[in-house]
């Protein structure tokens, strides 16, 4: 087949954080497909067709991309952050597995990007410096009971935790339940980072103890990172540094 499909990560927001590999793929694309605000980040040009769509039609979007590539188009499916982290790469492969056999002969590539989790961690210091996990708090594609089970087990295992999609207008009470569970397992002193719109002009960072955390500190543009029991804060005039030592014993090197 002459067509191709790239699944690309646009990073957390700053154009400087898009990788050269992704930039080259976009420059050679005939079609760009993705969620409306992500496609809006792509500059229109002659020979390029933009296909924005709603965020609840991931499998339809993936099938559309595969169909266009099968017809000889050079397609790029865009996600924010990294396409393999709670994003479109898995949706494309799910559509590929369920779709016609000839789709499997396509040239398909996943082009990594900088995730919001890693961008937020870098801005704050290194809170993910030891073992950590990432949990999507949206219950659109999984039940709340499963989210709560994973949260509790991760907290009991003493992971640092990064939370995607913490609080939406449709389920504002969910994140309050998350904070209650974390306070129950981790206690009130564990540091929690609220990193809003990292790498954009709207960026805001806030580090508070769990006991002072409120649900309205987060929205869907906020990455939330909860430290492990070893996570520390270095206070300084230029702003605090949040980090987790690489040693499981927590000893300073």
XYZ file of N, CA and C in Angstrom:
759
model
N 0.838 -1.191 0.000
C 0.000 0.000 0.000
C 0.879 1.249 0.000
N 0.435 2.293 -0.688
C 1.236 3.508 -0.796
C 0.975 4.481 0.336
N -0.137 4.311 1.049
C -0.465 5.220 2.131
C 0.319 4.898 3.395
N 0.208 5.807 4.373
C 0.883 5.597 5.643
C 0.071 6.234 6.761
N 0.308 5.765 7.974
C -0.385 6.311 9.134
C 0.628 6.509 10.262
N 0.765 7.751 10.701
C 1.589 8.077 11.861
C 0.674 8.514 12.994
N 0.964 8.033 14.191
C 0.184 8.407 15.373
C 1.124 9.226 16.228
N 0.854 10.540 16.325
C 1.859 11.480 16.809
C 1.427 12.176 18.093
N 2.404 12.432 18.962
C 2.178 13.202 20.179
C 2.630 14.633 20.006
N 1.749 15.581 20.322
C 2.052 17.001 20.164
C 2.646 17.623 21.422
N 2.907 16.808 22.437
C 3.470 17.354 23.662
C 2.422 18.080 24.492
N 2.848 18.724 25.586
C 1.900 19.312 26.532
C 1.328 20.662 26.134
N 1.913 21.334 25.141
C 1.349 22.616 24.731
C 2.317 23.542 24.028
N 3.521 23.686 24.554
C 4.528 24.552 23.947
C 5.020 23.931 22.645
N 5.027 24.723 21.582
C 5.474 24.215 20.286
C 6.919 23.731 20.340
N 7.725 24.297 21.232
C 9.122 23.892 21.345
C 9.259 22.461 21.851
N 8.202 21.918 22.449
C 8.253 20.569 22.995
C 7.711 19.512 22.026
N 7.398 19.895 20.808
C 7.062 18.914 19.767
C 8.358 18.376 19.186
N 8.486 17.067 19.063
C 9.747 16.494 18.601
C 9.969 16.759 17.114
N 11.213 16.815 16.665
C 11.489 16.975 15.236
C 10.857 15.874 14.385
N 10.776 14.666 14.909
C 10.168 13.561 14.180
C 8.700 13.843 13.888
N 7.980 14.351 14.882
C 6.567 14.686 14.692
C 6.422 15.860 13.733
N 7.274 16.863 13.875
C 7.229 18.018 12.975
C 7.406 17.587 11.522
N 8.329 16.666 11.279
C 8.558 16.177 9.915
C 7.350 15.409 9.397
N 6.728 14.603 10.246
C 5.546 13.844 9.821
C 4.403 14.778 9.455
N 4.218 15.827 10.241
C 3.153 16.794 9.948
C 3.431 17.554 8.654
N 4.699 17.851 8.403
C 5.061 18.569 7.182
C 4.770 17.748 5.937
N 4.822 16.420 6.065
C 4.579 15.556 4.910
C 3.182 14.981 4.839
N 2.315 15.373 5.758
C 0.978 14.768 5.834
C 0.032 15.330 4.787
N -0.853 14.473 4.315
C -1.967 14.929 3.476
C -3.226 15.140 4.304
N -3.304 14.448 5.446
C -4.483 14.512 6.314
C -4.039 14.462 7.776
N -4.651 15.300 8.603
C -4.428 15.271 10.046
C -5.773 15.058 10.727
N -5.809 14.063 11.602
C -7.054 13.652 12.252
C -6.862 13.716 13.761
N -7.861 14.213 14.485
C -7.753 14.233 15.929
C -8.875 14.981 16.608
N -8.812 15.013 17.928
C -9.756 15.756 18.747
C -9.649 17.241 18.405
N -10.769 17.937 18.423
C -10.878 19.311 17.920
C -9.745 20.231 18.397
N -9.479 20.361 19.711
C -8.424 21.311 20.123
C -7.024 20.915 19.702
N -6.782 19.614 19.475
C -5.452 19.186 19.049
C -5.246 19.481 17.567
N -6.257 19.242 16.767
C -6.162 19.567 15.341
C -6.031 21.079 15.152
N -6.644 21.858 16.056
C -6.552 23.314 15.965
C -5.126 23.816 16.139
N -4.244 22.989 16.687
C -2.838 23.377 16.851
C -2.052 23.244 15.550
N -2.643 22.615 14.527
C -1.953 22.392 13.257
C -2.286 23.521 12.288
N -1.274 24.186 11.767
C -1.491 25.303 10.843
C -1.997 24.788 9.502
N -3.073 25.371 8.967
C -3.557 24.966 7.642
C -2.518 25.287 6.565
N -2.500 24.491 5.536
C -1.633 24.756 4.385
C -2.223 24.070 3.169
N -1.754 24.463 2.003
C -2.224 23.854 0.762
C -1.834 22.372 0.726
N -2.761 21.538 0.350
C -2.505 20.109 0.257
C -2.763 19.337 1.535
N -3.169 20.038 2.598
C -3.436 19.387 3.873
C -4.918 19.501 4.208
N -5.530 18.375 4.539
C -6.928 18.363 4.979
C -6.972 18.052 6.468
N -7.649 18.904 7.229
C -7.787 18.716 8.671
C -9.133 18.067 8.977
N -9.109 17.087 9.880
C -10.320 16.341 10.226
C -10.533 16.378 11.742
N -11.040 17.490 12.298
C -11.303 17.530 13.739
C -12.573 16.774 14.097
N -12.592 16.162 15.283
C -13.782 15.433 15.723
C -13.888 15.467 17.242
N -15.030 15.051 17.746
C -15.325 15.090 19.177
C -14.471 14.083 19.943
N -14.322 14.302 21.241
C -13.435 13.435 22.023
C -14.047 12.090 22.389
N -15.315 11.840 22.071
C -15.953 10.572 22.424
C -16.105 9.632 21.229
N -15.393 9.917 20.159
C -15.521 9.073 18.955
C -14.147 8.534 18.550
N -13.378 8.080 19.519
C -12.000 7.670 19.241
C -11.919 6.526 18.238
N -12.754 5.508 18.386
C -12.675 4.367 17.477
C -13.123 4.743 16.067
N -14.135 5.600 15.953
C -14.547 6.088 14.632
C -13.419 6.888 13.992
N -12.776 7.707 14.784
C -11.657 8.514 14.287
C -10.520 7.609 13.810
N -10.226 6.573 14.594
C -9.155 5.645 14.237
C -9.478 4.903 12.941
N -10.725 4.444 12.821
C -11.124 3.731 11.608
C -11.060 4.644 10.386
N -11.443 5.899 10.557
C -11.363 6.877 9.471
C -9.917 7.054 9.020
N -9.010 7.153 9.986
C -7.589 7.317 9.660
C -7.057 6.108 8.904
N -7.386 4.931 9.359
C -6.928 3.708 8.689
C -7.493 3.606 7.281
N -8.748 3.982 7.122
C -9.371 3.931 5.792
C -8.698 4.906 4.834
N -8.417 6.122 5.311
C -7.733 7.095 4.458
C -6.336 6.607 4.069
N -5.608 6.047 5.027
C -4.270 5.525 4.725
C -4.349 4.387 3.718
N -5.367 3.538 3.840
C -5.541 2.416 2.899
C -5.839 2.912 1.490
N -6.352 4.132 1.389
C -6.644 4.718 0.078
C -5.475 5.550 -0.447
N -4.317 5.435 0.215
C -3.102 6.052 -0.311
C -2.743 7.387 0.298
N -3.467 7.831 1.324
C -3.182 9.115 1.941
C -2.067 8.998 2.987
N -1.394 10.107 3.225
C -0.362 10.171 4.267
C -1.015 10.808 5.500
N -1.428 9.982 6.415
C -2.289 10.402 7.515
C -1.489 10.524 8.809
N -1.760 11.591 9.558
C -1.215 11.739 10.906
C -2.382 11.897 11.869
N -2.467 11.007 12.841
C -3.431 11.122 13.928
C -2.718 11.798 15.085
N -3.276 12.913 15.566
C -2.597 13.685 16.608
C -3.281 13.502 17.963
N -2.444 13.442 18.987
C -2.881 13.469 20.383
C -2.029 14.514 21.098
N -2.499 14.977 22.234
C -1.603 15.782 23.067
C -0.643 14.840 23.780
N 0.406 15.385 24.380
C 1.335 14.541 25.120
C 1.938 13.455 24.257
N 1.866 12.219 24.750
C 2.351 11.043 24.030
C 1.150 10.232 23.568
N 1.125 9.788 22.307
C -0.062 9.096 21.791
C -0.293 7.726 22.407
N 0.724 7.185 23.094
C 0.571 5.877 23.721
C 0.143 5.944 25.168
N -0.068 7.158 25.712
C -0.455 7.319 27.114
C -1.864 7.894 27.161
N -2.858 7.031 27.415
C -4.265 7.441 27.483
C -4.664 8.219 26.232
N -4.240 7.756 25.071
C -4.461 8.546 23.863
C -4.716 7.629 22.655
N -4.436 8.144 21.457
C -4.970 7.543 20.249
C -4.247 6.302 19.747
N -3.032 6.016 20.174
C -2.342 4.843 19.643
C -3.119 3.561 19.948
N -3.579 3.408 21.174
C -4.329 2.205 21.536
C -5.633 2.119 20.754
N -6.290 3.266 20.542
C -7.544 3.265 19.782
C -7.310 2.840 18.333
N -6.221 3.311 17.737
C -5.912 2.910 16.356
C -5.679 1.406 16.277
N -4.945 0.853 17.214
C -4.662 -0.579 17.161
C -5.905 -1.414 17.473
N -6.784 -0.876 18.300
C -8.056 -1.573 18.546
C -8.888 -1.614 17.266
N -8.936 -0.492 16.538
C -9.653 -0.460 15.259
C -8.973 -1.341 14.228
N -7.637 -1.361 14.234
C -6.894 -2.209 13.309
C -7.219 -3.679 13.536
N -7.254 -4.097 14.786
C -7.511 -5.499 15.100
C -8.915 -5.922 14.668
N -9.880 -5.003 14.787
C -11.265 -5.335 14.453
C -11.598 -5.078 12.984
N -10.699 -4.419 12.259
C -11.003 -3.992 10.903
C -10.642 -5.002 9.832
N -10.777 -4.604 8.568
C -10.467 -5.497 7.458
C -9.001 -5.904 7.425
N -8.746 -7.078 6.901
C -7.390 -7.648 6.941
C -6.369 -6.784 6.215
N -6.775 -6.105 5.145
C -5.792 -5.349 4.364
C -5.236 -4.151 5.131
N -5.915 -3.696 6.179
C -5.371 -2.608 6.991
C -4.052 -3.008 7.646
N -3.881 -4.289 7.902
C -2.684 -4.744 8.624
C -1.414 -4.642 7.777
N -1.576 -4.404 6.471
C -0.420 -4.232 5.596
C 0.057 -2.784 5.532
N -0.644 -1.881 6.235
C -0.291 -0.466 6.197
C 1.020 -0.189 6.934
N 1.696 0.866 6.502
C 2.857 1.386 7.219
C 2.330 2.242 8.370
N 2.399 1.716 9.597
C 1.865 2.401 10.774
C 3.004 2.644 11.761
N 3.134 3.883 12.211
C 4.209 4.233 13.144
C 3.651 5.072 14.286
N 4.146 4.805 15.482
C 3.810 5.618 16.649
C 4.989 6.545 16.932
N 4.716 7.857 16.947
C 5.762 8.856 17.154
C 5.594 9.442 18.555
N 6.508 9.143 19.472
C 6.308 9.553 20.858
C 6.364 11.054 21.060
N 5.753 11.484 22.156
C 5.779 12.895 22.533
C 6.012 13.035 24.025
N 6.168 14.264 24.472
C 6.372 14.543 25.893
C 5.014 14.597 26.579
N 4.808 13.743 27.558
C 3.521 13.692 28.234
C 3.350 14.861 29.197
N 2.088 15.166 29.519
C 1.795 16.175 30.537
C 2.393 15.769 31.875
N 2.378 14.469 32.156
C 2.938 13.953 33.402
C 4.421 14.292 33.523
N 5.178 14.059 32.465
C 6.616 14.318 32.496
C 6.915 15.811 32.457
N 6.113 16.565 31.725
C 6.317 18.010 31.686
C 6.046 18.629 33.052
N 4.978 18.185 33.718
C 4.651 18.703 35.050
C 5.726 18.326 36.058
N 6.182 17.084 35.994
C 7.229 16.627 36.894
C 8.496 17.460 36.715
N 8.862 17.738 35.472
C 10.068 18.521 35.200
C 9.948 19.946 35.715
N 8.766 20.531 35.571
C 8.572 21.896 36.062
C 8.729 21.972 37.580
N 8.259 20.929 38.280
C 8.276 20.947 39.743
C 9.603 20.477 40.318
N 10.350 19.683 39.570
C 11.610 19.123 40.045
C 11.778 17.710 39.554
N 11.517 16.721 40.409
C 11.599 15.304 40.009
C 10.749 14.442 40.951
N 9.453 14.731 41.062
C 8.610 13.932 41.961
C 8.436 12.482 41.510
N 8.739 12.191 40.247
C 8.635 10.824 39.731
C 10.013 10.171 39.665
N 10.905 10.582 40.551
C 12.287 10.110 40.516
C 12.474 8.675 40.942
N 11.468 8.082 41.583
C 11.525 6.672 41.958
C 10.282 6.001 41.379
N 9.899 4.829 41.882
C 8.758 4.099 41.325
C 7.495 4.955 41.359
N 6.754 4.938 40.258
C 5.521 5.717 40.185
C 4.524 5.018 39.279
N 3.287 5.485 39.313
C 2.272 4.970 38.391
C 1.436 6.143 37.889
N 0.755 5.926 36.771
C -0.135 6.926 36.194
C -1.541 6.337 36.146
N -2.525 7.110 36.579
C -3.908 6.651 36.610
C -4.793 7.714 35.963
N -5.634 7.302 35.045
C -6.626 8.182 34.434
C -7.865 8.163 35.319
N -8.253 9.308 35.865
C -9.378 9.365 36.790
C -10.724 9.517 36.092
N -10.731 9.566 34.764
C -11.997 9.619 34.038
C -12.706 8.267 34.105
N -14.000 8.303 34.384
C -14.781 7.059 34.406
C -15.601 6.883 33.131
N -15.191 7.563 32.055
C -15.893 7.391 30.778
C -15.708 5.991 30.208
N -14.516 5.395 30.411
C -14.210 4.106 29.789
C -13.948 3.000 30.805
N -14.105 3.305 32.098
C -13.974 2.262 33.120
C -14.791 2.667 34.336
N -15.269 1.699 35.108
C -16.144 2.025 36.236
C -15.377 2.649 37.393
N -16.098 3.434 38.202
C -15.466 4.089 39.338
C -14.878 3.081 40.319
N -15.533 1.956 40.507
C -15.026 0.948 41.445
C -13.614 0.511 41.084
N -13.338 0.390 39.791
C -12.000 -0.008 39.351
C -10.992 1.109 39.605
N -11.392 2.353 39.359
C -10.517 3.485 39.639
C -10.155 3.508 41.121
N -11.156 3.343 41.974
C -10.919 3.396 43.420
C -10.017 2.253 43.877
N -10.210 1.067 43.318
C -9.363 -0.068 43.674
C -7.908 0.201 43.315
N -7.679 0.698 42.110
C -6.314 0.968 41.678
C -5.677 2.092 42.491
N -6.459 3.115 42.816
C -5.947 4.198 43.652
C -5.492 3.685 45.010
N -6.345 2.903 45.622
C -6.039 2.414 46.969
C -4.805 1.515 46.951
N -4.729 0.615 45.995
C -3.579 -0.290 45.925
C -2.287 0.469 45.632
N -2.359 1.466 44.749
C -1.167 2.256 44.429
C -0.706 3.055 45.641
N -1.658 3.618 46.380
C -1.304 4.374 47.576
C -0.720 3.459 48.642
N -1.312 2.276 48.817
C -0.803 1.332 49.809
C 0.581 0.809 49.430
N 0.866 0.727 48.131
C 2.183 0.289 47.664
C 3.225 1.411 47.739
N 2.794 2.606 48.097
C 3.670 3.759 48.279
C 4.312 4.223 46.979
N 3.555 4.146 45.879
C 3.998 4.768 44.632
C 3.775 6.275 44.700
N 4.626 7.048 44.039
C 4.202 8.374 43.616
C 3.156 8.148 42.524
N 2.173 9.036 42.439
C 1.057 8.814 41.523
C 0.799 10.059 40.683
N 0.627 9.864 39.387
C 0.280 10.948 38.475
C -1.138 10.715 37.973
N -1.984 11.725 38.098
C -3.394 11.591 37.738
C -3.726 12.433 36.511
N -4.255 11.759 35.490
C -4.786 12.433 34.309
C -6.295 12.633 34.477
N -6.821 13.688 33.856
C -8.261 13.968 33.839
C -8.869 13.920 35.246
N -8.358 14.742 36.167
C -8.785 14.607 37.554
C -10.210 15.063 37.841
N -10.662 16.122 37.180
C -11.947 16.696 37.607
C -12.623 17.389 36.425
N -13.769 16.872 36.036
C -14.528 17.473 34.944
C -15.806 18.107 35.486
N -16.427 18.960 34.679
C -17.696 19.577 35.078
C -18.794 18.530 35.238
N -18.680 17.429 34.489
C -19.714 16.392 34.543
C -19.622 15.540 35.811
N -18.437 15.493 36.447
C -18.270 14.650 37.642
C -17.359 15.354 38.651
N -17.773 16.524 39.132
C -16.910 17.286 40.049
C -16.695 16.592 41.385
N -17.620 15.696 41.760
C -17.499 15.033 43.058
C -16.458 13.923 43.059
N -16.084 13.420 41.894
C -15.163 12.286 41.820
C -13.804 12.586 42.422
N -13.268 13.773 42.144
C -11.927 14.081 42.638
C -11.929 14.301 44.149
N -13.031 14.786 44.702
C -13.119 14.911 46.154
C -13.035 13.536 46.806
N -13.656 12.543 46.188
C -13.563 11.178 46.698
C -12.128 10.667 46.614
N -11.419 11.038 45.548
C -10.013 10.656 45.409
C -9.190 11.239 46.554
N -9.391 12.511 46.837
C -8.628 13.157 47.909
C -8.940 12.529 49.267
N -10.197 12.182 49.501
C -10.569 11.539 50.763
C -9.859 10.198 50.920
N -9.825 9.424 49.830
C -9.156 8.123 49.879
C -7.662 8.300 50.135
N -7.058 9.258 49.458
C -5.617 9.476 49.627
C -5.279 9.923 51.045
N -6.094 10.792 51.601
C -5.849 11.227 52.982
C -5.984 10.057 53.954
N -6.929 9.168 53.658
C -7.129 7.996 54.509
C -5.911 7.081 54.491
N -5.328 6.863 53.318
C -4.211 5.923 53.185
C -2.864 6.597 53.449
N -2.687 7.818 52.949
C -1.372 8.473 52.973
C -1.198 9.465 54.114
N -2.277 9.894 54.736
C -2.182 10.902 55.777
C -2.223 12.305 55.207
N -2.285 13.324 56.078
C -2.489 14.700 55.614
C -1.237 15.427 55.145
N -0.054 14.876 55.408
C 1.182 15.618 55.142
C 1.824 15.322 53.796
N 1.344 14.338 53.065
C 1.927 13.951 51.782
C 1.826 15.118 50.794
N 2.914 15.506 50.118
C 2.823 16.625 49.170
C 2.057 16.232 47.904
N 1.277 17.180 47.418
C 0.528 16.973 46.184
C 0.730 18.196 45.291
N 1.046 17.932 44.035
C 1.311 18.980 43.052
C 0.108 19.139 42.134
N -0.356 20.369 41.986
C -1.365 20.712 40.992
C -0.665 21.528 39.910
N -0.514 20.941 38.737
C 0.200 21.592 37.633
C -0.806 21.882 36.518
N -1.196 23.132 36.402
C -2.236 23.534 35.448
C -1.621 24.057 34.161
N -2.055 23.495 33.037
C -1.686 24.012 31.703
C -0.179 24.182 31.548
N 0.564 23.148 31.918
C 2.023 23.220 31.879
C 2.520 23.522 30.471
N 3.482 24.401 30.375
C 4.177 24.824 29.154
C 3.334 25.756 28.287
N 2.201 26.248 28.802
C 1.396 27.236 28.088
C 1.424 28.547 28.879
N 0.929 29.647 28.291
C 0.890 30.912 29.032
C 0.031 30.854 30.293
N -0.856 29.879 30.394
C -1.731 29.752 31.563
C -1.143 28.872 32.659
N 0.129 28.472 32.513
C 0.731 27.553 33.480
C 0.682 28.090 34.906
N 0.285 27.195 35.836
C 0.316 27.490 37.266
C 0.716 26.223 38.011
N 1.650 26.342 38.937
C 2.066 25.220 39.771
C 1.727 25.534 41.219
N 1.207 24.529 41.915
C 0.880 24.706 43.327
C 1.180 23.405 44.057
N 1.956 23.473 45.131
C 2.283 22.298 45.942
C 1.717 22.527 47.341
N 0.878 21.604 47.800
C 0.280 21.716 49.129
C 0.312 20.347 49.802
N 0.164 20.290 51.130
C -0.026 18.996 51.792
C -1.419 18.451 51.465
N -1.549 17.142 51.463
C -2.842 16.528 51.169
C -3.958 17.083 52.046
N -3.627 17.388 53.293
C -4.638 17.898 54.201
C -5.199 19.237 53.790
N -4.480 19.979 52.954
C -4.941 21.288 52.487
C -5.462 21.258 51.051
N -5.413 20.098 50.416
C -5.844 19.997 49.021
C -7.362 20.038 48.920
N -7.856 20.781 47.938
C -9.294 20.887 47.676
C -9.562 20.467 46.242
N -10.748 19.919 46.021
C -11.094 19.424 44.686
C -11.040 20.525 43.642
N -11.408 21.760 44.018
C -11.453 22.825 43.021
C -10.069 23.356 42.630
N -9.012 22.766 43.179
C -7.665 23.107 42.726
C -7.328 22.452 41.388
N -8.159 21.523 40.925
C -7.891 20.776 39.691
C -9.033 20.939 38.697
N -8.677 20.870 37.434
C -9.651 20.765 36.358
C -9.058 19.845 35.298
N -9.676 19.767 34.126
C -9.215 18.822 33.110
C -7.912 19.261 32.442
N -7.442 20.478 32.716
C -6.140 20.927 32.201
C -5.059 20.812 33.274
N -5.381 20.143 34.371
C -4.448 20.029 35.483
C -3.899 18.614 35.586
N -2.583 18.505 35.675
C -1.939 17.238 36.017
C -1.697 17.256 37.519
N -2.137 16.202 38.183
C -1.977 16.099 39.629
C -0.949 15.004 39.922
N 0.050 15.322 40.720
C 1.067 14.342 41.111
C 1.125 14.297 42.637
N 0.940 13.108 43.175
C 1.014 12.888 44.616
C 2.326 12.181 44.910
N 3.071 12.696 45.860
C 4.352 12.092 46.185
C 4.206 10.792 46.952
N 5.282 10.026 47.018
C 5.344 8.855 47.885
C 5.732 9.316 49.294
N 5.895 8.367 50.211
C 6.298 8.735 51.571
C 7.717 9.296 51.612
N 8.503 9.071 50.542
C 9.886 9.550 50.493
C 10.031 10.924 49.839
N 8.967 11.402 49.188
C 9.057 12.640 48.417
C 9.337 13.831 49.332
N 10.210 14.708 48.872
C 10.674 15.831 49.681
C 10.444 17.159 48.971
N 10.484 18.217 49.765
C 10.397 19.584 49.242
C 11.645 20.344 49.676
N 12.344 20.921 48.706
C 13.470 21.816 48.990
C 12.941 23.242 48.875
N 12.944 23.969 49.980
C 12.450 25.341 49.969
C 13.570 26.283 49.537
N 13.232 27.232 48.679
C 14.217 28.220 48.209
C 13.481 29.451 47.721
N 14.192 30.559 47.605
C 13.575 31.830 47.238
C 12.941 31.786 45.851
N 13.539 31.046 44.934
C 13.041 30.982 43.563
C 11.824 30.074 43.415
N 11.424 29.423 44.487
C 10.299 28.501 44.430
C 10.727 27.114 44.861
N 9.807 26.326 45.418
C 10.161 25.007 45.944
C 10.496 24.008 44.845
N 11.326 23.042 45.195
C 11.623 21.903 44.326
C 11.033 20.663 44.977
N 10.234 19.943 44.234
C 9.613 18.705 44.703
C 10.342 17.535 44.066
N 10.857 16.609 44.883
C 11.565 15.478 44.284
C 11.428 14.244 45.158
N 11.592 13.089 44.507
C 11.605 11.805 45.199
C 12.980 11.188 45.021
N 13.708 10.900 46.108
C 15.056 10.336 45.983
C 15.055 9.012 45.216
N 16.154 8.738 44.531
C 16.267 7.499 43.770
C 16.431 6.300 44.671
N 16.937 6.511 45.872
C 17.101 5.405 46.819
C 15.790 5.116 47.523
N 15.427 3.850 47.591
C 14.214 3.458 48.314
C 14.349 3.690 49.803
N 15.579 3.867 50.263
C 15.801 4.167 51.677
C 15.637 5.650 51.966
N 15.584 6.442 50.889
C 15.353 7.872 51.045
C 16.538 8.639 51.555
N 17.733 8.064 51.543
C 18.915 8.763 52.060
C 19.453 9.713 51.011
N 19.846 10.883 51.425
C 20.418 11.866 50.499
C 21.791 11.412 50.061
N 22.090 11.584 48.793
C 23.394 11.189 48.278
C 24.369 12.331 48.426
